[in-house]
Tab-separated table of C-alpha atoms and ligand atoms in Angstrom:
chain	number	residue	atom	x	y	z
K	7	UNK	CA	-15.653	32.323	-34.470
K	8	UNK	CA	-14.722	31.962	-30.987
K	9	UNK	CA	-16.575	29.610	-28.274
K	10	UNK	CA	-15.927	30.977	-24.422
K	11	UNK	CA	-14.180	27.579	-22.198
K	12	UNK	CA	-13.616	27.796	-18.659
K	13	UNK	CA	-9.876	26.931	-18.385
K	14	UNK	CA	-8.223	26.182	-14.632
K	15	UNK	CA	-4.772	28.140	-14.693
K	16	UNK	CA	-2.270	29.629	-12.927
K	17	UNK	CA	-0.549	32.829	-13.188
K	18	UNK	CA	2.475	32.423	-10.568
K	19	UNK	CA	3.669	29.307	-9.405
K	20	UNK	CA	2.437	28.130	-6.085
K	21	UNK	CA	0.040	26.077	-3.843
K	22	UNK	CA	-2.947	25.223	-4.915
K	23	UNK	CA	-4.708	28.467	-3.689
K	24	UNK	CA	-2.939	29.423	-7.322
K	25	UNK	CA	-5.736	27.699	-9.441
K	26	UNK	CA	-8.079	30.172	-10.777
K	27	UNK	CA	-10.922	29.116	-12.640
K	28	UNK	CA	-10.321	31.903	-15.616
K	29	UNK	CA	-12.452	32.519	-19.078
K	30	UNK	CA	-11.106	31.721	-22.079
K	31	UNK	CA	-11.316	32.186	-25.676
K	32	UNK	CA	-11.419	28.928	-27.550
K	33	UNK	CA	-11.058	29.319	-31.884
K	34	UNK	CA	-10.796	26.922	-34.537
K	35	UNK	CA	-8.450	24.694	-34.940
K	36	UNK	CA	-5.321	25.093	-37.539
K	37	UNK	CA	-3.365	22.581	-39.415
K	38	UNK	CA	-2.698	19.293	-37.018
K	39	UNK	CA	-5.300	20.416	-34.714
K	40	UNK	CA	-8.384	19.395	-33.373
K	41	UNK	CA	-11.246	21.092	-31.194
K	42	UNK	CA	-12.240	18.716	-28.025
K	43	UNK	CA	-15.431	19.732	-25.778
K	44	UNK	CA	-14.144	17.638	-22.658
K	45	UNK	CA	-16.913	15.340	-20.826
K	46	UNK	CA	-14.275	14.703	-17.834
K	47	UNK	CA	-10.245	15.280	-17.767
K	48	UNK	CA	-7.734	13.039	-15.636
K	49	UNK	CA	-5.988	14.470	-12.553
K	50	UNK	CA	-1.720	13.615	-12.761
K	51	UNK	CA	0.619	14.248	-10.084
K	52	UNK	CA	2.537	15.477	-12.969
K	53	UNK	CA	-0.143	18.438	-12.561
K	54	UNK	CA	1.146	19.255	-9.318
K	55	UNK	CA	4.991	19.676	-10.166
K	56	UNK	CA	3.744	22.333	-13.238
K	57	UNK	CA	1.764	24.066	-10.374
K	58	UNK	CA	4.327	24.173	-7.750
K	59	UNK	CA	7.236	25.082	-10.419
K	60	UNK	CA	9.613	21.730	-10.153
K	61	UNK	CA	8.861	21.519	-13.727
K	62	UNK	CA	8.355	24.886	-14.792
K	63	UNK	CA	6.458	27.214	-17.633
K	64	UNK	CA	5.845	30.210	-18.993
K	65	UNK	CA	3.117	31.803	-17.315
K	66	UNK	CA	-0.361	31.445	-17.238
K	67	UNK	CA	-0.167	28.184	-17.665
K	68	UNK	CA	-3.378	26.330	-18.357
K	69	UNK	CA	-3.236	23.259	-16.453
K	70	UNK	CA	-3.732	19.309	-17.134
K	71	UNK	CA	-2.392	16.879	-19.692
K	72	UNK	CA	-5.696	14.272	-20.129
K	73	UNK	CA	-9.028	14.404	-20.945
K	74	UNK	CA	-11.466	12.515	-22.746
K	75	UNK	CA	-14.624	14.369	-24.928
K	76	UNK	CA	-16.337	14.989	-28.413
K	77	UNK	CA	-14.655	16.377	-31.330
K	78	UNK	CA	-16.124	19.344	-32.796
K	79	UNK	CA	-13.789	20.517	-35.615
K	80	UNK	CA	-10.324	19.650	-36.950
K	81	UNK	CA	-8.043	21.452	-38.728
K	82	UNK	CA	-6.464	20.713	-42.166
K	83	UNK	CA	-4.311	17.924	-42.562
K	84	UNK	CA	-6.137	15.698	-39.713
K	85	UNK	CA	-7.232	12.365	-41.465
K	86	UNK	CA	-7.446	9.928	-37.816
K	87	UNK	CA	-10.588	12.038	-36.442
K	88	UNK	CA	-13.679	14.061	-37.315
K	89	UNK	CA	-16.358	16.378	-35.962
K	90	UNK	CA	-18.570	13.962	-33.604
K	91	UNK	CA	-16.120	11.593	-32.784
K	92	UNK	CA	-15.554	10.699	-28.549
K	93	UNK	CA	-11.519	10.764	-27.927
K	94	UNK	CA	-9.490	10.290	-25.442
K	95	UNK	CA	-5.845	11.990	-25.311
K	96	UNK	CA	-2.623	12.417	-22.808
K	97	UNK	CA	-0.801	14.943	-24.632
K	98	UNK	CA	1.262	18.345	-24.701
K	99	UNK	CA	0.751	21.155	-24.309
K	100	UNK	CA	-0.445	21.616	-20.558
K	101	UNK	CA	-4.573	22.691	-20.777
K	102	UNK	CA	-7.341	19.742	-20.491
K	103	UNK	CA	-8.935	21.463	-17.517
K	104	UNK	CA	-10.920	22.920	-19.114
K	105	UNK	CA	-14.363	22.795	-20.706
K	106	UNK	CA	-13.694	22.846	-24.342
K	107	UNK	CA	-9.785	23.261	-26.021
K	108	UNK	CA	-7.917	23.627	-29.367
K	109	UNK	CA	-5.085	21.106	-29.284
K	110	UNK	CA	-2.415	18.827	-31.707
K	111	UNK	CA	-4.400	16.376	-32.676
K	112	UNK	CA	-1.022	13.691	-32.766
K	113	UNK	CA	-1.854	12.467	-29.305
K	114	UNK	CA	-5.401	12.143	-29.247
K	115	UNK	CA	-7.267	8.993	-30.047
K	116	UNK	CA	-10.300	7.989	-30.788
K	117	UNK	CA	-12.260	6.228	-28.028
K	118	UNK	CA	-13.780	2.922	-28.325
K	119	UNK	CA	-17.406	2.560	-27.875
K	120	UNK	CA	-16.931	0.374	-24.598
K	121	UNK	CA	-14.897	2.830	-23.152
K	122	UNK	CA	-16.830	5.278	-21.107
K	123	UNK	CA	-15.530	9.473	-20.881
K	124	UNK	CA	-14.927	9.121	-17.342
K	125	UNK	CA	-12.656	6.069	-17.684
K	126	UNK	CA	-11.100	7.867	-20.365
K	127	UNK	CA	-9.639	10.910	-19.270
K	128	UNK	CA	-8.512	8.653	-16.159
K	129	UNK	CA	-6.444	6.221	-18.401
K	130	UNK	CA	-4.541	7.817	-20.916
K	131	UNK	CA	-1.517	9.510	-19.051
K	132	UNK	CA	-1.592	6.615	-16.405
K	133	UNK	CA	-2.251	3.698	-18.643
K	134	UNK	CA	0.013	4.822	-21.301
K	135	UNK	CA	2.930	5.391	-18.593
K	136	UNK	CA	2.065	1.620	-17.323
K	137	UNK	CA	2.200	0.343	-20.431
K	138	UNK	CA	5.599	1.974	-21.317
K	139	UNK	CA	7.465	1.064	-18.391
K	140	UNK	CA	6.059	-3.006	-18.648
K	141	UNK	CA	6.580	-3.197	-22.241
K	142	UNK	CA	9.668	-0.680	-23.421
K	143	UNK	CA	11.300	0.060	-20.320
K	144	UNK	CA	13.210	-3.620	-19.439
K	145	UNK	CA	16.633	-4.228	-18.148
K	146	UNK	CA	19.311	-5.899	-20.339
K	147	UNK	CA	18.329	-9.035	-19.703
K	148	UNK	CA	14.844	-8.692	-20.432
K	149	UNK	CA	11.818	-9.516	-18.559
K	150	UNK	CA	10.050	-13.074	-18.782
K	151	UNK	CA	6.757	-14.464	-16.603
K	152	UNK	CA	7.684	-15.098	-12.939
K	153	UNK	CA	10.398	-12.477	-12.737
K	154	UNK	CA	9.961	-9.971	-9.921
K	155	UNK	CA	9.638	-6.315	-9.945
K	156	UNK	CA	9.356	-3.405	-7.445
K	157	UNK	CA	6.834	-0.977	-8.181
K	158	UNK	CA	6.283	2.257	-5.694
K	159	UNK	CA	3.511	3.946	-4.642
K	160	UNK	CA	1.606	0.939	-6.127
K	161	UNK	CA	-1.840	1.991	-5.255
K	162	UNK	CA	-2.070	5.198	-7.262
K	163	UNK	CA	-3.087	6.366	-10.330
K	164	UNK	CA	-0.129	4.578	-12.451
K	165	UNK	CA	0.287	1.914	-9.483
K	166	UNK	CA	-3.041	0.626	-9.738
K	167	UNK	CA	-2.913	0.080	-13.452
K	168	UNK	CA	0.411	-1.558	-13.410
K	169	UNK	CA	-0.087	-3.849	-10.741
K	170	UNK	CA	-2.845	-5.711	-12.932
K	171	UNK	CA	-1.037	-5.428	-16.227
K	172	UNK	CA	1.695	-6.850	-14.632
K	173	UNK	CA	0.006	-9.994	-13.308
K	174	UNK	CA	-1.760	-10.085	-16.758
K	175	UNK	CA	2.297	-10.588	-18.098
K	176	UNK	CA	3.094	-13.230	-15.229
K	177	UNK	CA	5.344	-10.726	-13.459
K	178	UNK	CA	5.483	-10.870	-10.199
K	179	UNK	CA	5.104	-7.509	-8.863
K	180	UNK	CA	6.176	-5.947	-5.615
K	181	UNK	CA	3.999	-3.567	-4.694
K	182	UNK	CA	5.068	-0.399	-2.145
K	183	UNK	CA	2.173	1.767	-0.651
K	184	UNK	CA	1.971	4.356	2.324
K	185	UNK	CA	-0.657	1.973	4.293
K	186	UNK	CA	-2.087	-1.013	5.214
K	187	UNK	CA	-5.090	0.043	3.295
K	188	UNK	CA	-3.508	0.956	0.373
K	189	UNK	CA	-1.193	-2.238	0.211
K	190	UNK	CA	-4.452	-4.473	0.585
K	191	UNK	CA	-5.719	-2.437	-2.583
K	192	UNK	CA	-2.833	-3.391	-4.718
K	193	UNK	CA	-2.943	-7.172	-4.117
K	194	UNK	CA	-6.390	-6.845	-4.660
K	195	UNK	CA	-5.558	-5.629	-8.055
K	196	UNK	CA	-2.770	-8.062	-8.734
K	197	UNK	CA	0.318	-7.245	-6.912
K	198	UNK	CA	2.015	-10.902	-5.511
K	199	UNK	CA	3.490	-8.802	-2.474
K	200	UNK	CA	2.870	-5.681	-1.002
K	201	UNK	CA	4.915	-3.670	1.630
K	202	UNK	CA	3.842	-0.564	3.946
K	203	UNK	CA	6.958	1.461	3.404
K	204	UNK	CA	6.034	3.861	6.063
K	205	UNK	CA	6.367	1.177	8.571
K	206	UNK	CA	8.648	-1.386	7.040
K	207	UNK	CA	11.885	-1.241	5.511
K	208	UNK	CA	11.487	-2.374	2.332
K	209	UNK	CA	14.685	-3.077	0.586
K	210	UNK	CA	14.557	-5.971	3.848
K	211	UNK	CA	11.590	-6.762	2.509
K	212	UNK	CA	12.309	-7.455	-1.209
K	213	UNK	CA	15.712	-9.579	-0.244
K	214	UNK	CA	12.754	-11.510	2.112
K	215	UNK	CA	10.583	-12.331	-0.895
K	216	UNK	CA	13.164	-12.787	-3.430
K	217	UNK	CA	15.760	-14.755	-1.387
K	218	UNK	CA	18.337	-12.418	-1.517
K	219	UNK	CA	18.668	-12.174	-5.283
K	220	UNK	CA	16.801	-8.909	-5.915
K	221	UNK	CA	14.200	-7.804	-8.090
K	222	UNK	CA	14.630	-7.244	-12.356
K	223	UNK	CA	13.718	-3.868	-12.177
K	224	UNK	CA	12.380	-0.808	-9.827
K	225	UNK	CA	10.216	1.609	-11.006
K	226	UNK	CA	9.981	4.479	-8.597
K	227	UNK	CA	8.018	7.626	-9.020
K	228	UNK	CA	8.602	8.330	-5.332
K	229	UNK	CA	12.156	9.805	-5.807
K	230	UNK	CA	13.924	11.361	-2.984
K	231	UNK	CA	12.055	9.209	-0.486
K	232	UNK	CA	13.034	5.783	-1.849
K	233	UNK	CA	16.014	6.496	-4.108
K	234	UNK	CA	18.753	4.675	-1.833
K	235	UNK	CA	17.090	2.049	-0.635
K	236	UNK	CA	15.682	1.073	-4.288
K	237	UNK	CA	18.975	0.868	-6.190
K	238	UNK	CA	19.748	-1.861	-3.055
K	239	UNK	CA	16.755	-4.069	-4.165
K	240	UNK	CA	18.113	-4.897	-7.780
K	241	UNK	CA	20.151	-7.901	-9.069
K	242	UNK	CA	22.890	-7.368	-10.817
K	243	UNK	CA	22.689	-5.734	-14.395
K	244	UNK	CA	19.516	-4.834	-13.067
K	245	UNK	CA	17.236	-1.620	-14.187
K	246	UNK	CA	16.486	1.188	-11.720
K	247	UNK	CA	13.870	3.681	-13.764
K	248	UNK	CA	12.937	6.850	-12.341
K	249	UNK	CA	9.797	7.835	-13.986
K	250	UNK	CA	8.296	10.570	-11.223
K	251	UNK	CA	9.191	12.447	-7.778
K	252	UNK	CA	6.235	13.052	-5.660
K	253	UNK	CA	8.037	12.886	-2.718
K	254	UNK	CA	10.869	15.416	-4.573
K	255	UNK	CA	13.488	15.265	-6.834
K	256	UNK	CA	16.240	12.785	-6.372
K	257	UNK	CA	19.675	14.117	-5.661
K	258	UNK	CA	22.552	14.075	-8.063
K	259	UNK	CA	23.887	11.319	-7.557
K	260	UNK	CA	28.441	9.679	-8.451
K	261	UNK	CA	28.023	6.635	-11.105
K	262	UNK	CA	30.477	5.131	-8.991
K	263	UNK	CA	27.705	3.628	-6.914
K	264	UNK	CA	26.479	1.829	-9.564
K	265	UNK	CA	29.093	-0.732	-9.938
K	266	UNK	CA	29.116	-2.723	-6.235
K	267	UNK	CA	25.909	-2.828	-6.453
K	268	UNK	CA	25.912	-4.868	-9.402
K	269	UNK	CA	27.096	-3.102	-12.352
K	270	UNK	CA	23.183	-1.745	-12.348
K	271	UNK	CA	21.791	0.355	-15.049
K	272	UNK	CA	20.214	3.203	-14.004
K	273	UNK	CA	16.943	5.507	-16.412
K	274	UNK	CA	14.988	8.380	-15.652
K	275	UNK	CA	11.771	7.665	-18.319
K	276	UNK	CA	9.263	10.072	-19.282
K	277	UNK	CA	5.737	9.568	-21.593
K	278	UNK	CA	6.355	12.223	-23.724
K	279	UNK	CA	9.739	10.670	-25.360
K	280	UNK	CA	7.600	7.461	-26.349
K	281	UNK	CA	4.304	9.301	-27.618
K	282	UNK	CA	6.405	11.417	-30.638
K	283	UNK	CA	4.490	10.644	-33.269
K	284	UNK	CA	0.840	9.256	-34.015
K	285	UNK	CA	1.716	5.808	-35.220
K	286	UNK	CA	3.791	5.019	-31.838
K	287	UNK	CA	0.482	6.857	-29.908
K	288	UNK	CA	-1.902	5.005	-31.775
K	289	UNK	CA	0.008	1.493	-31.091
K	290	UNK	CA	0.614	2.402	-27.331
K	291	UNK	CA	-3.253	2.914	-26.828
K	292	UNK	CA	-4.348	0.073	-28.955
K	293	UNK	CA	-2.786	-2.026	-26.185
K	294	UNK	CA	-4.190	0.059	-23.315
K	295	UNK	CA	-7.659	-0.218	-25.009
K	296	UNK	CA	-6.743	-4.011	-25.626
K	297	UNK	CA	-6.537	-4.859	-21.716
K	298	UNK	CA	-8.827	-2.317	-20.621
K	299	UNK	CA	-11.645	-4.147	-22.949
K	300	UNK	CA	-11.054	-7.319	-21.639
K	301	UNK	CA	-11.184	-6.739	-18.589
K	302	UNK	CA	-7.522	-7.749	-17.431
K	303	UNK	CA	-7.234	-4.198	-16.348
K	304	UNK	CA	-9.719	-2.387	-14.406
K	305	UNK	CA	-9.792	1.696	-14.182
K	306	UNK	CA	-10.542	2.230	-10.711
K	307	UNK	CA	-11.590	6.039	-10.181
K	308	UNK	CA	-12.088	6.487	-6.622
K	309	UNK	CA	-12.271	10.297	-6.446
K	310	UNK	CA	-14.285	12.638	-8.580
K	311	UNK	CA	-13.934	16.380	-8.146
K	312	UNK	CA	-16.000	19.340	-10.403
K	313	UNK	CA	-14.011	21.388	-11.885
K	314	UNK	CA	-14.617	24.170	-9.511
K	315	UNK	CA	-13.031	21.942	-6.826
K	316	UNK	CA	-9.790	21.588	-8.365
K	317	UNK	CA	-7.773	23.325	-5.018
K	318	UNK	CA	-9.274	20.163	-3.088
K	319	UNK	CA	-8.002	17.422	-5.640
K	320	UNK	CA	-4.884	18.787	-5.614
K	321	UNK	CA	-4.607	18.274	-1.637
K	322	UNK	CA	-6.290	15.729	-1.571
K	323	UNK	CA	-3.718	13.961	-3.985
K	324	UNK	CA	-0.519	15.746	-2.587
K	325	UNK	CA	-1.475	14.198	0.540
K	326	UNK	CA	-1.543	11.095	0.069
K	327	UNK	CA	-5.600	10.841	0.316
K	328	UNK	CA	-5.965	9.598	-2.646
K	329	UNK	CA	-5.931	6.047	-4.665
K	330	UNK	CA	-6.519	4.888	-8.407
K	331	UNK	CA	-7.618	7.827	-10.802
K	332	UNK	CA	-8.749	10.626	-10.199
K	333	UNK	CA	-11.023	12.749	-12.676
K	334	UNK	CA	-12.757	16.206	-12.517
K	335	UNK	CA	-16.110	17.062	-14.460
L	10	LIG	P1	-0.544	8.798	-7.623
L	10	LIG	O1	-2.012	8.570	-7.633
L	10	LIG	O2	0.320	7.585	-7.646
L	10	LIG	O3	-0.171	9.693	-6.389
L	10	LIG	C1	1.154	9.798	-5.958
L	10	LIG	C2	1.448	8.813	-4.818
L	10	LIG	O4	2.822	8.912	-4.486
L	10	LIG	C3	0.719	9.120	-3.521
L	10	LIG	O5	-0.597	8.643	-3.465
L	10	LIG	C4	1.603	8.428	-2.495
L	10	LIG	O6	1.236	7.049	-2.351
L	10	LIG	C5	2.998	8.472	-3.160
L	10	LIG	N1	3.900	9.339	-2.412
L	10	LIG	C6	5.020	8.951	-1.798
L	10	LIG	N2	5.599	9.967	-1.171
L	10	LIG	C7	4.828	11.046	-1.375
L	10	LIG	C8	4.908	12.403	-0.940
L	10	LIG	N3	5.912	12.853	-0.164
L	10	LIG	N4	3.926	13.246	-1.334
L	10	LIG	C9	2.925	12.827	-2.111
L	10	LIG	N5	2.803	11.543	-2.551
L	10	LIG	C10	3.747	10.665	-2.185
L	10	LIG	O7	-0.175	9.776	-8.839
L	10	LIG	P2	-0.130	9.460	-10.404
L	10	LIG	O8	-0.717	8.130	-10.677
L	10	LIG	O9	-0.659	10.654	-11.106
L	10	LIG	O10	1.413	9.404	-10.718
L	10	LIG	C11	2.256	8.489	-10.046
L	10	LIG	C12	3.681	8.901	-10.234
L	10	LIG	O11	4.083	8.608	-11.556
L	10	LIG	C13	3.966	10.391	-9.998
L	10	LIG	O12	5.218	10.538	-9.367
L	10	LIG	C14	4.022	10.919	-11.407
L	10	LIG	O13	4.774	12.077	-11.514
L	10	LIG	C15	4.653	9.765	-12.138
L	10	LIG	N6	4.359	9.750	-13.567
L	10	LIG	C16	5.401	9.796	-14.429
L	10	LIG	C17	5.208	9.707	-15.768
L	10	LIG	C18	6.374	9.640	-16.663
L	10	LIG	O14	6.225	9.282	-17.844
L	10	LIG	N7	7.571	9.944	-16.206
L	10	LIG	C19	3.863	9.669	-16.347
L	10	LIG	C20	2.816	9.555	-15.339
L	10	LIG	C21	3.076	9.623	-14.006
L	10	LIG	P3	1.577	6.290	-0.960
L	10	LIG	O15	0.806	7.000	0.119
L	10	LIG	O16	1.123	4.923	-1.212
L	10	LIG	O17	3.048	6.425	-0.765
C-alpha cells in the first residue's frame, strides 16, 4: 500500500527558488524502520548548506533532518516504538519536510507527554547539538561552574538553547550575536555577556571580560567570519570547536598557528558522529527532555512558516531575520 506525502525537494542545487513542493509516494516501512505522519518539522541552517551544495547529495534530495509526529507503522525488528506513538527525531537521511515519511527508526524517540509537536521538531537537531557540545565536547582540562565560554551566533536556533543550558551548568557563557536586539535576547536567556560582533571587536571584548586570560572553549558555527579572531580568545590548551559555517567554510588553515597561541586544540564536531546508535540517541535526548521539562531550558520558536512557504524561511534564516527555532507546519 502506498499513502501520497507532499515532500519539499530539490532537483539541482541552488537558491531557494530550488524548493519544489513535489508528490511523493510514501510505503511501509522495512526492517529498522518506522512510518512518521509529521505534525510540524524543525528548520536547520544545516538545511541550507544541502540546498545550496556546500554539503552536497545525490539529487532530488528531499530536504530537512527534524520533525516531530505520530507513528503509524514500524517495520520488523523495531521494539522502542509502535503505531500511535508521538516522536520526535533529528536524524539521517535528509526528508522531514514533508507530510508523512518512511525513515530508520535509530534516531527517533518517543516524545514525552509534556512535550508539545511544535516544540518538538524545533528541539531535536538544536537541542541535541547543545547538549553535545556542553557535555562531550570539553577541552583537556575540562569544564567546571564559573568557567567562561564563547558561544557565536548565540541567539539562534542552537544559540538560544545553549545559552540557558549553559547557565543551568554554572558556565559562564559569552554570547556573540549580529545586533543589539539579538544580544539582549541571549542574556535574557542566560548568557553572562553578550557582544554585537557587527559593531564590536570581539576577541577585545572577551580579553575585557575575562581579564586577559581567555575563555575554556569557543564554539563557532559562524566559520569564515569569526575563525581568526576566535582561536585569539582561548587560554592556553584551550578548545576551539567548529561545529557549523553559516557565514562559509573556514579556510585551510598551517597547525603551526596553533602553538603561540597556546598550544590550543583545535575540533570540527558534527551531531551525526554522537547519535550512531539508539542507546547513545536515547541517552542524549533523555537529557534534552530532562531540562526541557523542567523548565531550565525554554524552546523559543519565534517563526512559523507552512510548508508551502518554505522559499521564505529559508531567506528569512539566511539573512539573518531570524532567532530561536524555527518550524514549518
Ligand atoms: P541559527 O538560527 O543560529 O541561524 C544562523 C545564525 O548564524 C544567523 O541567525 C546569524 O546570527 C549567524 N550568522 C553569522 N554570519 C552569518 C551569515 N553570513 N549568514 C547567515 N547567518 C550568519 O541556525 P541553527 O540554529 O540552525 O544553526 C546554528 C549553527 O549551528 C549553523 O551554523 C549550523 O550549521 C550549526 N549546526 C551544527 C551542527 C553540528 O552538529 N555540527 C548541528 C546543528 C547546527 P547573527 O545575526 O546573530 O550573527
Amino acid at each position: 500500500m502506498s499513502t501520497p506525502s507532499r515532500a519539499v525537494r530539490i532537483h539541482a542545487h541552488g537558491g531557494p527558488e530550488q524548493l519544489v513542493i513535489d508528490t511523493v509516494d510514501v510505503g511501509e516501512p522495512g526492517p529498522g524502520q518506522v512510518r512518521i505522519r509529521h505534525h510540524a518539522v524543525g528548520l536547520n541552517f544545516i538545511d541550507v548548506y544541502q540546498r545550496t551544495g556546500l554539503y552536497p547529495n545525490a539529487m532530488p534530495l528531499a530536504l530537512g533532518m527534524e520533525g516531530a509526529g505520530v507513528i503509524e507503522a514500524v517495520g520488523e525488528g523495531v521494539t522502542h516504538l509502535k503505531a500511535g506513538d508521538r516522536a520526535a527525531y533529528a536524524s539521517n537521511p535528509p526528508g522531514s519536510y514533508c507530510d508523512v515519511r518512511v525513515m530508520p527508526a535509530m534516531n527517533v524517540c518517543k516524545l514525552p507527554d509534556a512535550i508539545d509537536f511544535e516544540t518538538g521538531a524545533a528541539m531535536m537537531l538544536k537541542g541535541l547539538t547543545a547538549q553535545y557540545l556542553l557535555k562531550h565536547c570539553k577541552p583537556v582540562e575540562g569544564l567546571e561552574p564559573g568557567d567562561h565560554v564563547l558561544f557565536h551566533a548565540a541567539a539562534g536556533g542552537v544559540g538560544l538553547i545553549a545559552c540557558q543550558w549553559a547557565k543551568h551548568l554554572g558556565l559562564q557563557l559569552i554570547a556573540t550575536a549580529g545586533s543589539d536586539d539579538k544580544c539582549q535576547l541571549a542574556l535574557a536567556h542566560g548568557a553572562a555577556h553578550a557582544i554585537n560582533y557587527r559593531k564590536d571587536d570581539f576577541a577585545a571584548k572577551v580579553k575585557e571580560i575575562t581579564s586577559g586570560k581567555g575563555v575554556k572553549v569557543v564554539y563557532d558555527s559562524v566559520g569564515k567570519d569569526t575563525w581568526d579572531k576566535s582561536l585569539d580568545c582561548l587560554r592556553p590548551f584551550g578548545l576551539m570547536a567548529s561545529f557549523g559555517n553559516a557565514s562559509g567554510p573556514v579556510a585551510p588553515f598551517a597547525p603551526g598557528i596553533l602553538g603561540p597561541k597556546g598550544s590550543i586544540y583545535v575540533t570540527r564536531q558534527t551531531l551525526f558522529s554522537h547519535i550512531t546508535s539508539r542507546e547513545r540517541t536515547q541517552r542524549m535526548a533523555d537529557d534534552l527532555f530532562g531540562v526541557v521539562s523542567s523548565g531550565a531550558v525554554k524552546i523559543r520558536i519565534d517563526q512559523r512558516f507552512a510548508l508551502t512557504d518554505v522559499r521564505k524561511a529559508h531567506e528569512s534564516l539566511e539573512a539573518r531575520a531570524t532567532t530561536g527555532c524555527t518550524v514549518l507546519l
